[in-house]
Coordinates of C-alpha atoms in Angstrom, one line a residue:
Chain P
M1 CA 0.1 -0.3 -0.1
K2 CA 2.7 2.4 0.5
S3 CA 4.3 1.5 -1.9
T4 CA 2.3 2.5 -4.4
Q5 CA 1.4 5.7 -2.8
Q6 CA 5.2 5.9 -3.4
L7 CA 5.2 5.2 -6.6
E8 CA 2.2 7.7 -7.3
R9 CA 3.9 10.6 -6.0
Q10 CA 7.2 10.0 -7.7
L11 CA 4.7 9.4 -10.9
K12 CA 3.1 12.6 -10.2
R13 CA 6.4 15.2 -9.5
H14 CA 6.7 17.5 -11.5
S15 CA 10.0 16.5 -12.8
K16 CA 13.2 19.1 -14.1
A17 CA 12.4 17.1 -17.7
A18 CA 8.2 18.2 -17.8
R19 CA 9.4 21.6 -16.3
L20 CA 11.4 21.9 -19.6
E21 CA 8.8 19.9 -22.0
S22 CA 6.5 23.0 -21.0
W23 CA 8.7 25.8 -21.4
G24 CA 9.8 25.0 -24.8
R25 CA 6.0 24.5 -26.1
F26 CA 5.8 28.3 -23.7
I27 CA 8.8 29.4 -26.0
S28 CA 8.1 28.5 -29.6
F29 CA 4.7 28.6 -28.9
S30 CA 5.3 32.5 -28.5
A31 CA 7.2 33.5 -30.7
L32 CA 4.7 31.8 -32.8
L33 CA 2.0 34.2 -31.8
L34 CA 4.9 36.9 -31.8
I35 CA 4.9 36.3 -35.6
V36 CA 0.9 36.0 -36.4
A37 CA 0.7 39.4 -34.8
V38 CA 3.0 41.2 -37.0
V39 CA 1.7 39.5 -39.3
V40 CA -1.8 41.1 -38.6
G41 CA -0.7 44.2 -37.3
I42 CA 1.0 45.1 -40.7
I43 CA -2.3 43.7 -42.6
G44 CA -4.3 45.4 -40.2
F45 CA -1.9 48.8 -40.3
V46 CA -1.7 49.5 -43.5
A47 CA -5.4 48.5 -44.3
S48 CA -6.6 50.6 -41.9
K49 CA -4.6 53.7 -43.3
G50 CA -5.3 52.1 -47.2
I51 CA -8.7 52.2 -46.1
A52 CA -8.9 55.7 -45.0
T53 CA -8.5 57.2 -48.2
F54 CA -11.7 56.6 -49.0
A55 CA -13.7 56.3 -45.8
T56 CA -12.2 59.6 -44.1
N57 CA -10.7 61.7 -47.5
H58 CA -14.2 59.9 -49.4
V59 CA -12.1 59.0 -52.7
S60 CA -14.4 56.9 -54.2
L61 CA -12.3 53.3 -54.7
W62 CA -13.7 52.9 -58.5
D63 CA -11.5 56.2 -59.2
F64 CA -9.0 55.3 -57.3
L65 CA -8.3 51.7 -59.6
T66 CA -9.5 53.5 -62.8
E67 CA -8.5 57.1 -63.0
K68 CA -5.2 58.1 -64.8
T69 CA -4.3 61.1 -62.7
W70 CA -2.1 61.2 -59.7
N71 CA -1.9 64.6 -57.9
P72 CA -3.1 64.1 -54.5
N73 CA -2.6 68.0 -53.9
I74 CA -5.0 68.7 -56.3
K75 CA -8.2 68.7 -56.8
D76 CA -10.1 68.4 -60.0
A77 CA -13.4 70.4 -60.9
H78 CA -15.5 68.7 -58.9
G79 CA -13.3 69.1 -55.5
N80 CA -12.6 65.4 -56.3
P81 CA -8.5 65.0 -55.5
E82 CA -6.9 63.2 -58.6
V83 CA -5.7 60.1 -56.8
G84 CA -6.1 57.3 -60.3
A85 CA -3.7 54.8 -59.6
L86 CA -4.4 52.8 -62.6
P87 CA -1.2 54.4 -64.5
M88 CA 1.0 53.0 -62.0
I89 CA -0.8 49.5 -61.7
V90 CA -0.6 49.1 -64.9
G91 CA 2.8 49.8 -64.7
S92 CA 3.6 47.4 -61.5
F93 CA 2.0 44.8 -63.9
L94 CA 4.0 45.3 -67.1
I95 CA 7.2 45.3 -65.6
T96 CA 6.1 42.2 -63.5
I97 CA 4.6 40.1 -66.7
L98 CA 7.4 41.6 -69.4
S99 CA 10.1 40.6 -66.6
A100 CA 8.5 36.9 -66.5
I101 CA 8.4 36.4 -70.0
V102 CA 11.6 37.0 -70.8
A103 CA 13.1 35.4 -67.6
T104 CA 11.8 32.5 -68.3
P105 CA 13.4 31.0 -71.3
F106 CA 16.5 31.9 -69.8
A107 CA 16.0 30.7 -65.7
I108 CA 14.6 27.1 -67.2
G109 CA 17.3 26.6 -70.1
T110 CA 20.1 27.3 -67.7
A111 CA 18.2 24.5 -65.0
V112 CA 17.8 22.4 -68.0
F113 CA 21.8 22.6 -68.5
M114 CA 22.6 22.7 -65.1
N115 CA 20.5 19.6 -64.1
E116 CA 20.5 17.3 -67.0
I117 CA 22.9 18.4 -69.6
S118 CA 25.8 19.0 -67.9
P119 CA 25.5 18.1 -64.1
N120 CA 29.0 18.3 -62.7
R121 CA 29.6 21.9 -64.4
G122 CA 26.4 22.4 -63.0
A123 CA 27.1 22.0 -59.9
K124 CA 30.8 23.4 -59.7
I125 CA 30.2 26.8 -61.5
L126 CA 26.4 27.8 -62.9
Q127 CA 25.8 27.0 -58.9
P128 CA 27.4 29.4 -57.3
V129 CA 27.1 31.5 -60.0
T130 CA 23.4 31.7 -59.5
E131 CA 23.5 31.8 -55.8
L132 CA 25.6 35.1 -55.9
L133 CA 23.5 36.9 -58.6
V134 CA 21.0 36.5 -55.3
G135 CA 23.1 37.4 -52.7
I136 CA 23.9 41.0 -54.9
P137 CA 21.4 44.2 -53.5
S138 CA 18.9 45.4 -55.2
V139 CA 21.0 48.7 -55.6
V140 CA 23.6 47.6 -57.5
Y141 CA 21.5 45.9 -59.8
G142 CA 19.8 49.7 -60.0
F143 CA 22.5 51.3 -60.7
I144 CA 24.2 49.3 -63.2
G145 CA 20.4 49.7 -64.6
L146 CA 21.0 53.6 -64.5
S147 CA 24.7 53.9 -65.4
V148 CA 24.5 50.9 -68.4
V149 CA 20.8 50.2 -69.1
V150 CA 19.4 53.1 -69.3
P151 CA 22.4 55.4 -72.0
V152 CA 21.6 51.7 -74.0
T153 CA 18.0 52.6 -74.0
R154 CA 18.7 55.8 -74.7
A155 CA 20.8 55.6 -77.6
V156 CA 18.5 52.8 -79.5
F157 CA 15.0 54.0 -78.4
G158 CA 15.7 57.6 -78.7
G159 CA 13.7 59.6 -75.5
S160 CA 15.2 59.8 -72.2
G161 CA 16.3 55.5 -71.4
F162 CA 13.6 55.9 -68.8
G163 CA 11.4 53.4 -68.9
I164 CA 9.4 50.2 -68.9
L165 CA 12.2 48.8 -70.9
S166 CA 15.2 49.8 -68.8
G167 CA 13.1 48.5 -65.6
T168 CA 12.2 45.3 -67.1
C169 CA 15.7 44.6 -68.5
V170 CA 17.0 45.5 -64.8
L171 CA 14.0 43.3 -63.7
F172 CA 14.8 40.1 -65.9
V173 CA 17.8 39.6 -64.0
M174 CA 16.9 40.9 -60.9
I175 CA 14.6 37.7 -60.9
L176 CA 16.9 35.7 -63.4
P177 CA 18.7 33.4 -60.6
T178 CA 15.8 33.0 -57.7
V179 CA 13.4 31.5 -61.5
T180 CA 16.6 29.3 -62.0
S181 CA 17.3 28.0 -58.5
M182 CA 13.4 27.7 -57.9
S183 CA 13.5 25.7 -61.1
T184 CA 16.2 23.7 -60.5
D185 CA 14.7 22.1 -57.4
A186 CA 11.6 21.1 -59.3
L187 CA 13.9 19.4 -62.1
K188 CA 15.6 17.9 -59.2
A189 CA 12.4 16.4 -57.2
V190 CA 11.8 14.9 -60.5
P191 CA 12.5 11.6 -59.7
R192 CA 15.5 9.6 -61.0
Y193 CA 13.9 6.7 -63.0
Y194 CA 11.6 8.7 -64.7
R195 CA 14.3 9.7 -66.4
E196 CA 15.6 5.6 -66.1
A197 CA 12.2 4.7 -68.0
S198 CA 12.3 7.1 -70.3
L199 CA 15.8 6.8 -72.0
A200 CA 15.4 2.5 -71.5
L201 CA 12.3 2.6 -73.8
G202 CA 14.6 4.3 -75.9
A203 CA 14.4 8.3 -76.2
T204 CA 16.8 9.8 -76.6
Q205 CA 17.7 12.7 -73.4
W206 CA 16.3 15.6 -75.2
Q207 CA 13.2 13.7 -75.8
T208 CA 12.9 12.7 -72.1
I209 CA 14.1 15.9 -71.0
Y210 CA 10.6 17.6 -72.9
K211 CA 8.4 14.6 -72.7
V212 CA 8.8 13.5 -69.3
V213 CA 11.0 15.4 -67.2
L214 CA 9.5 19.4 -68.3
R215 CA 6.0 18.0 -67.8
A216 CA 6.7 15.9 -64.5
A217 CA 8.5 19.6 -63.1
T218 CA 5.9 21.5 -64.3
P219 CA 3.8 22.5 -61.2
G220 CA 7.8 23.4 -59.9
L221 CA 8.1 25.3 -62.6
M222 CA 5.0 27.7 -62.8
T223 CA 5.5 28.0 -58.9
A224 CA 9.5 29.3 -59.7
V225 CA 8.0 32.0 -62.1
V226 CA 5.2 32.8 -59.8
F227 CA 7.7 33.3 -57.5
G228 CA 9.8 35.6 -59.6
M229 CA 7.3 37.9 -60.5
A230 CA 6.3 38.6 -56.7
R231 CA 9.2 39.1 -56.7
A232 CA 9.4 41.7 -59.4
F233 CA 6.2 43.1 -58.4
G234 CA 7.8 44.5 -54.6
E235 CA 11.3 44.9 -56.1
A236 CA 11.1 48.7 -55.5
L237 CA 14.4 50.6 -55.2
A238 CA 16.2 49.3 -58.7
V239 CA 13.1 49.8 -60.8
Q240 CA 12.4 53.9 -59.0
M241 CA 16.3 54.1 -60.0
V242 CA 15.4 52.7 -63.9
I243 CA 11.8 54.1 -64.8
G244 CA 11.9 57.8 -64.5
N245 CA 9.4 57.8 -61.9
A246 CA 6.0 60.0 -64.1
A247 CA 2.8 59.0 -63.0
L248 CA 1.7 59.1 -66.3
M249 CA -0.5 55.8 -68.1
P250 CA 3.1 54.2 -70.3
S251 CA 2.1 55.3 -73.4
S252 CA 4.8 53.5 -74.9
L253 CA 8.2 50.6 -73.3
V254 CA 10.5 53.7 -73.5
A255 CA 8.7 56.4 -71.9
P256 CA 9.7 57.6 -68.2
A257 CA 6.6 55.6 -66.1
S258 CA 5.9 54.1 -62.0
T259 CA 5.2 51.7 -60.3
L260 CA 3.0 50.8 -57.4
T261 CA 6.3 50.4 -55.4
S262 CA 8.5 53.5 -57.3
V263 CA 5.6 56.3 -56.4
L264 CA 5.8 54.9 -53.1
T265 CA 9.5 55.0 -52.2
T266 CA 10.0 58.6 -53.8
G267 CA 6.7 59.8 -52.2
I268 CA 6.3 58.6 -48.9
G269 CA 8.8 60.8 -46.9
N270 CA 7.4 64.1 -48.9
T271 CA 4.1 63.6 -47.4
V272 CA 2.6 65.2 -43.9
M273 CA 0.8 61.7 -41.8
G274 CA -2.9 61.4 -42.1
S275 CA -3.1 63.8 -44.8
L276 CA -4.6 63.1 -47.9
Q277 CA -1.2 62.6 -49.8
N278 CA -0.2 60.4 -47.1
N279 CA -3.2 58.1 -47.1
A280 CA -3.1 57.7 -50.7
L281 CA 0.2 56.1 -50.5
W282 CA -1.2 54.0 -48.1
S283 CA -3.8 52.7 -50.7
L284 CA -1.0 52.0 -53.4
A285 CA 0.8 49.6 -50.1
L286 CA -2.9 47.8 -49.4
V287 CA -2.9 47.5 -53.2
L288 CA 0.8 45.6 -53.1
L289 CA 0.1 44.1 -50.9
L290 CA -3.1 42.5 -51.4
M291 CA -1.3 41.4 -54.7
S292 CA 1.3 39.4 -53.3
L293 CA -1.0 37.8 -50.8
V294 CA -2.7 37.0 -54.3
F295 CA 0.8 35.9 -55.8
N296 CA 1.5 33.8 -52.5
L297 CA -2.6 31.8 -52.9
I298 CA -1.1 31.0 -56.3
I299 CA 2.2 29.4 -55.2
R300 CA -0.2 27.3 -52.9
L301 CA -3.0 26.2 -55.0
I302 CA -0.1 25.2 -57.8
G303 CA 1.8 23.4 -55.3
R304 CA -1.2 21.7 -53.5
K305 CA -2.1 20.9 -57.3
G306 CA 1.1 19.1 -58.0
R307 CA 0.8 17.3 -54.7
M308 CA -2.7 15.7 -55.9
Q309 CA -0.8 14.6 -59.1
A310 CA 1.5 13.3 -58.2
Chain T
M1 CA 42.7 -0.4 -51.4
L2 CA 42.3 -3.9 -53.1
T3 CA 43.2 -3.1 -57.3
S4 CA 41.6 -5.0 -59.6
N5 CA 44.9 -7.3 -60.9
D6 CA 45.3 -8.5 -57.4
V7 CA 41.8 -9.5 -57.0
R8 CA 42.3 -11.1 -60.1
D9 CA 45.2 -12.9 -59.0
D10 CA 43.3 -14.1 -56.4
E11 CA 40.6 -15.2 -58.0
A12 CA 42.1 -16.7 -61.3
M13 CA 42.6 -19.8 -58.6
Q14 CA 38.5 -19.6 -58.0
E15 CA 36.6 -22.5 -59.8
R16 CA 34.6 -21.4 -62.5
H17 CA 31.6 -23.4 -64.6
V18 CA 30.6 -21.7 -67.5
T19 CA 28.5 -23.8 -70.1
Q20 CA 29.0 -22.3 -73.6
L21 CA 25.4 -22.5 -74.6
T22 CA 26.3 -23.0 -78.1
D23 CA 27.7 -26.4 -77.1
V24 CA 24.4 -27.9 -76.1
G25 CA 23.0 -26.7 -79.5
E26 CA 21.0 -23.3 -78.8
D27 CA 20.2 -20.2 -81.1
I28 CA 22.1 -17.5 -79.5
I29 CA 20.8 -13.9 -79.7
L30 CA 23.1 -11.7 -77.2
S31 CA 26.1 -12.7 -76.4
T32 CA 28.8 -11.1 -74.0
H33 CA 32.5 -11.0 -74.3
D34 CA 35.3 -9.7 -71.9
L35 CA 32.9 -7.5 -70.7
H36 CA 34.6 -4.9 -67.5
V37 CA 32.3 -2.3 -66.1
F38 CA 34.3 0.6 -64.5
Y39 CA 32.9 3.2 -62.3
G40 CA 35.3 5.6 -62.2
Q41 CA 38.4 3.8 -61.7
H42 CA 36.6 0.6 -59.9
E43 CA 36.2 -2.2 -61.6
A44 CA 32.9 -3.3 -60.7
L45 CA 32.7 -6.6 -63.3
F46 CA 35.8 -8.5 -64.9
E47 CA 34.7 -10.9 -67.5
G48 CA 31.1 -10.9 -67.8
D49 CA 31.8 -13.5 -70.0
L50 CA 27.9 -15.0 -71.3
Q51 CA 25.7 -16.7 -73.9
F52 CA 21.8 -16.0 -73.7
A53 CA 19.3 -18.3 -75.5
N54 CA 16.9 -17.1 -78.3
H55 CA 13.2 -17.1 -76.2
K56 CA 14.1 -18.2 -73.0
I57 CA 14.4 -16.9 -70.0
T58 CA 18.0 -16.8 -68.0
A59 CA 18.5 -15.7 -64.5
L60 CA 21.0 -13.8 -63.0
I61 CA 21.3 -14.7 -59.3
G62 CA 24.2 -13.7 -56.8
P63 CA 24.8 -12.0 -53.8
S64 CA 24.2 -8.4 -53.4
G65 CA 27.0 -5.9 -55.1
S66 CA 28.2 -9.1 -57.4
G67 CA 27.8 -7.1 -60.2
K68 CA 24.9 -8.6 -62.0
S69 CA 23.0 -5.6 -61.7
T70 CA 25.9 -3.9 -63.5
F71 CA 26.2 -6.8 -65.8
L72 CA 22.4 -6.2 -67.2
R73 CA 22.3 -2.6 -67.6
S74 CA 25.2 -2.7 -69.4
L75 CA 23.3 -4.9 -72.3
N76 CA 21.1 -2.0 -73.3
R77 CA 23.6 0.5 -73.0
M78 CA 22.2 2.2 -69.9
N79 CA 25.6 2.1 -68.3
D80 CA 26.2 5.2 -70.8
R81 CA 27.6 8.4 -69.1
I82 CA 27.7 6.4 -65.7
A83 CA 30.2 4.2 -66.2
T84 CA 32.6 2.9 -69.2
V85 CA 31.8 -0.2 -70.6
T86 CA 34.6 -2.1 -72.5
G87 CA 34.7 -5.7 -74.3
Q88 CA 31.5 -6.5 -76.5
I89 CA 28.8 -6.9 -76.8
M90 CA 27.2 -9.5 -79.7
Y91 CA 23.1 -8.6 -80.3
R92 CA 22.4 -10.9 -83.5
G93 CA 25.7 -11.1 -84.7
V94 CA 26.4 -7.1 -84.0
D95 CA 28.8 -5.3 -81.5
V96 CA 26.7 -2.8 -79.7
N97 CA 28.6 -1.4 -77.5
Q98 CA 31.2 0.4 -80.0
P99 CA 29.9 4.2 -80.3
A100 CA 28.9 4.1 -84.3
I101 CA 25.5 2.3 -82.6
D102 CA 22.4 4.1 -82.0
V103 CA 21.8 3.7 -78.8
Y104 CA 18.2 4.6 -78.9
E105 CA 17.5 2.7 -82.1
M106 CA 19.5 -0.5 -79.8
R107 CA 17.4 0.0 -76.6
R108 CA 14.1 -0.6 -79.0
R109 CA 15.3 -4.0 -79.9
V110 CA 16.4 -4.4 -76.1
G111 CA 13.6 -2.9 -73.0
M112 CA 14.4 -2.9 -69.8
V113 CA 12.3 -2.7 -66.8
F114 CA 13.8 -1.7 -63.8
Q115 CA 13.4 -2.6 -60.1
R116 CA 10.5 -0.7 -58.9
P117 CA 7.6 0.7 -60.6
N118 CA 8.7 3.6 -62.6
P119 CA 5.4 4.8 -64.7
F120 CA 5.2 8.4 -65.8
A121 CA 3.1 10.9 -64.7
K122 CA 0.4 10.6 -67.5
S123 CA -2.8 7.8 -68.2
I124 CA -2.4 4.4 -69.1
Y125 CA -3.1 4.9 -71.8
D126 CA 0.1 7.6 -72.6
N127 CA 2.2 5.6 -70.9
I128 CA 2.1 2.6 -73.3
A129 CA 1.5 4.9 -76.2
F130 CA 4.8 7.2 -74.9
A131 CA 7.6 5.2 -77.1
L132 CA 5.7 4.7 -80.2
Q133 CA 4.7 9.1 -80.7
L134 CA 8.6 9.2 -80.0
R135 CA 9.0 7.2 -83.2
G136 CA 5.9 9.0 -84.6
V137 CA 3.1 6.4 -84.7
T138 CA 0.3 8.9 -84.6
D139 CA -2.0 6.7 -86.0
R140 CA -5.5 6.4 -83.3
H141 CA -6.2 3.2 -84.5
Q142 CA -2.8 1.6 -84.6
L143 CA -2.4 3.0 -81.2
D144 CA -5.1 1.9 -80.2
E145 CA -4.7 -1.5 -81.1
I146 CA -1.2 -1.9 -79.8
V147 CA -2.3 -0.8 -76.2
E148 CA -4.6 -3.7 -76.1
T149 CA -2.5 -6.5 -77.3
S150 CA 0.7 -4.9 -75.0
L151 CA -1.5 -4.8 -71.8
R152 CA -3.2 -8.1 -73.1
Q153 CA 0.5 -9.6 -72.9
A154 CA 0.7 -8.5 -70.1
A155 CA -2.3 -9.5 -68.4
L156 CA -3.1 -6.3 -67.0
W157 CA -5.9 -5.5 -70.1
D158 CA -8.8 -6.8 -67.9
Q159 CA -8.2 -5.2 -65.4
V160 CA -7.9 -1.5 -66.5
K161 CA -9.3 -1.1 -70.2
D162 CA -12.4 0.9 -69.3
E163 CA -9.9 3.8 -67.3
L164 CA -7.4 3.3 -70.0
N165 CA -7.3 7.7 -69.3
K166 CA -6.6 7.2 -65.4
S167 CA -3.1 8.6 -64.0
A168 CA -1.3 5.3 -64.0
L169 CA -0.3 6.4 -60.7
A170 CA -3.2 5.1 -59.0
L171 CA -2.7 1.5 -60.0
S172 CA -1.5 -0.9 -57.2
G173 CA 2.6 -1.7 -57.1
G174 CA 2.1 -5.3 -59.0
Q175 CA 0.2 -3.7 -61.9
A176 CA 1.8 -0.8 -61.8
Q177 CA 5.2 -3.4 -62.8
R178 CA 2.9 -4.7 -65.3
L179 CA 2.4 -1.9 -67.1
C180 CA 5.6 -1.5 -67.0
I181 CA 5.9 -4.6 -69.3
A182 CA 3.4 -3.3 -71.4
R183 CA 5.0 -0.4 -72.3
A184 CA 8.3 -1.8 -72.8
I185 CA 6.6 -4.7 -75.1
A186 CA 4.8 -1.9 -76.9
V187 CA 7.7 -1.4 -78.8
K188 CA 8.1 -4.7 -80.0
P189 CA 11.4 -5.5 -78.6
D190 CA 13.5 -8.6 -79.5
I191 CA 14.9 -8.8 -76.1
L192 CA 13.2 -8.1 -72.5
L193 CA 15.4 -7.2 -69.4
L194 CA 14.5 -7.1 -65.8
D195 CA 16.6 -5.7 -63.0
E196 CA 14.9 -7.6 -59.8
P197 CA 11.1 -6.8 -61.3
A198 CA 8.9 -9.0 -58.9
S199 CA 10.9 -7.0 -55.4
A200 CA 8.8 -4.6 -54.3
L201 CA 5.9 -6.4 -54.8
D202 CA 3.7 -8.7 -52.4
P203 CA 3.6 -12.2 -52.7
V204 CA 0.6 -13.3 -55.0
S205 CA 1.5 -10.2 -57.1
T206 CA 4.8 -11.4 -57.7
S207 CA 3.3 -14.8 -58.6
Q208 CA 1.3 -13.2 -61.1
L209 CA 4.5 -11.5 -62.4
E210 CA 5.9 -14.6 -62.9
D211 CA 3.1 -16.5 -64.5
T212 CA 3.1 -13.3 -66.9
L213 CA 7.2 -13.5 -67.9
L214 CA 6.3 -17.5 -68.7
D215 CA 4.1 -16.3 -71.1
L216 CA 6.0 -13.7 -72.7
K217 CA 8.9 -16.0 -73.4
Q218 CA 6.8 -17.4 -76.4
K219 CA 7.4 -13.7 -78.6
Y220 CA 10.4 -12.2 -76.4
T221 CA 13.7 -13.3 -75.3
I222 CA 14.6 -12.6 -71.1
I223 CA 17.0 -12.3 -68.6
I224 CA 16.0 -11.1 -65.6
V225 CA 18.5 -10.5 -62.8
T226 CA 16.4 -11.3 -59.2
H227 CA 17.3 -11.8 -55.6
N228 CA 14.5 -13.9 -55.0
M229 CA 16.0 -17.7 -55.5
Q230 CA 13.1 -19.7 -55.7
Q231 CA 11.8 -17.2 -58.3
A232 CA 14.9 -18.4 -61.1
A233 CA 13.9 -21.6 -59.9
R234 CA 10.4 -21.6 -60.9
I235 CA 10.7 -19.5 -64.2
S236 CA 14.2 -19.5 -65.9
D237 CA 15.9 -22.1 -68.1
Y238 CA 19.6 -21.2 -67.5
T239 CA 21.0 -19.8 -64.7
A240 CA 24.4 -17.7 -64.1
F241 CA 25.9 -17.0 -60.5
F242 CA 27.5 -13.8 -59.9
N243 CA 30.4 -13.4 -57.1
A244 CA 31.9 -10.0 -56.6
G245 CA 31.9 -9.3 -60.2
R246 CA 32.5 -12.5 -62.0
V247 CA 30.3 -15.4 -63.9
L248 CA 31.3 -18.3 -61.8
E249 CA 28.6 -20.5 -63.1
Y250 CA 26.2 -20.6 -65.9
D251 CA 23.9 -24.0 -66.8
T252 CA 20.8 -25.0 -66.7
T253 CA 18.8 -24.0 -64.3
S254 CA 18.0 -27.8 -62.7
Q255 CA 21.5 -27.8 -63.0
I256 CA 22.6 -24.8 -61.1
F257 CA 20.0 -26.1 -58.3
T258 CA 20.1 -29.0 -58.2
N259 CA 24.3 -30.2 -58.6
P260 CA 26.1 -26.8 -58.6
Q261 CA 29.6 -27.7 -59.8
V262 CA 31.8 -24.8 -57.6
K263 CA 31.4 -24.8 -54.3
I264 CA 29.9 -21.1 -53.7
T265 CA 27.3 -21.5 -55.5
S266 CA 26.4 -24.3 -53.6
D267 CA 26.8 -22.3 -50.6
Y268 CA 24.5 -20.1 -52.0
V269 CA 21.9 -21.5 -53.7
S270 CA 21.1 -23.8 -50.6
G271 CA 20.9 -20.3 -48.6
N272 CA 24.4 -20.9 -46.6
F273 CA 25.7 -17.7 -47.2
G274 CA 24.5 -13.8 -49.3

């Protein structure tokens, strides 16, 4: 009887291991809580500020999304502030889509070379180079864009050289390493036995790459491209340096234009908190944030679809 | 590290018993002469000299790492880019182990099925049509016909005939492996190489697969690597015993299992080592 009580006491005693266990759980849970709080805080803050343009300053959402004149300091004939964000939205999408279109074939081509055609040289030379490119600060890309790409564009197409085309060139180089390394991961994830099966059936290496490997890697490759687009969409500094920062509808690829990010970075320091000018910029930030959420959602959807196939 | 020469001196003493099938009046479809396989500096196969009889099943047995899979993969040049293969592989009188050979055409004639069922993430139909389409067969009737005959030969037709457009990844292990066989025979090869095709399958699927192989013998020459001695005994006509990168004994299957001439073979088939 006594020994039973003793055993019970021993088993119910809070040992050091049990205390550590609950501590560990507490710490990791707090870390999680902090991250969730930060994310929710950022979204809440940007949303409250961004919505103020429509709620406090009574700008119509429709005008904001479709009007082409961006000049928050001036009111139009009807007394409404001119905060048409369409030029920036168009600029952002244009530059994102164009750079993704240009970068994708190069990225997939490089990934195929690194992974399928020459894995040894790929691992030794191309992989480190790609990783290095990812780490170059965007101001360096922007500076090179400003001193090389812009003058070349000016010499070839005339005009000032600033514009969507220069921005696309810079972003193309900036997202290329990201898309390449993610495409490489996608190709690496294709099981080796797919390739063997195809080769054993008498397919050539090119047929194997084209008909089996790339097909099987399609969800991963799409994720890579969307990821690159998300990066291009959110890039501010390098784009701001070469795009010309004119809040106008881009009339051609070599005319000065602007993106959501470039207007934000150039404008946010020159406005007073709580003013319409400031709130309008927050609305742009909100659009940016929502778009990144959409990109994230797309990546997740593709990933889920890919898992279902496999 | 042991160099290949040391081993060779050692093993030269070793008793061997390799029957020349020409001596017993077999029709030889494939034979290897002085075949060596190197992975970099490491020699994985010394002297694989074997003759394979037409329309017979030949089993390659031996402990892990004895070089039997390496040997098998060399036969349809799957070791290209992975290993260096020297020596001759005579296929119907032509040495196919030379640079001038079109490996893609050669692999059509010498097909291969792997240890792990490896259907593509495509429909059952497209899996089988894959190799045909690569070769420019586009006629739907012809494709339909070949898909059906291949699946019938692989004893899979009755189970999948109503769901040819379903993903091949939904098949069970045994079905997937028979799909791989159907895929391999769709291009009408001469020889079928199988690398432990049943090792990932349950006993029922294994026995179905063995029945299928016995049927296929009528049309194809089959060379099968197996770890399962009973399987070799059940289905093969000839058996080669590999040990340490060398063929130590080659004879009719009944001879190998009932009256092996070499001590190591006898130890292995009776389960005393390996």
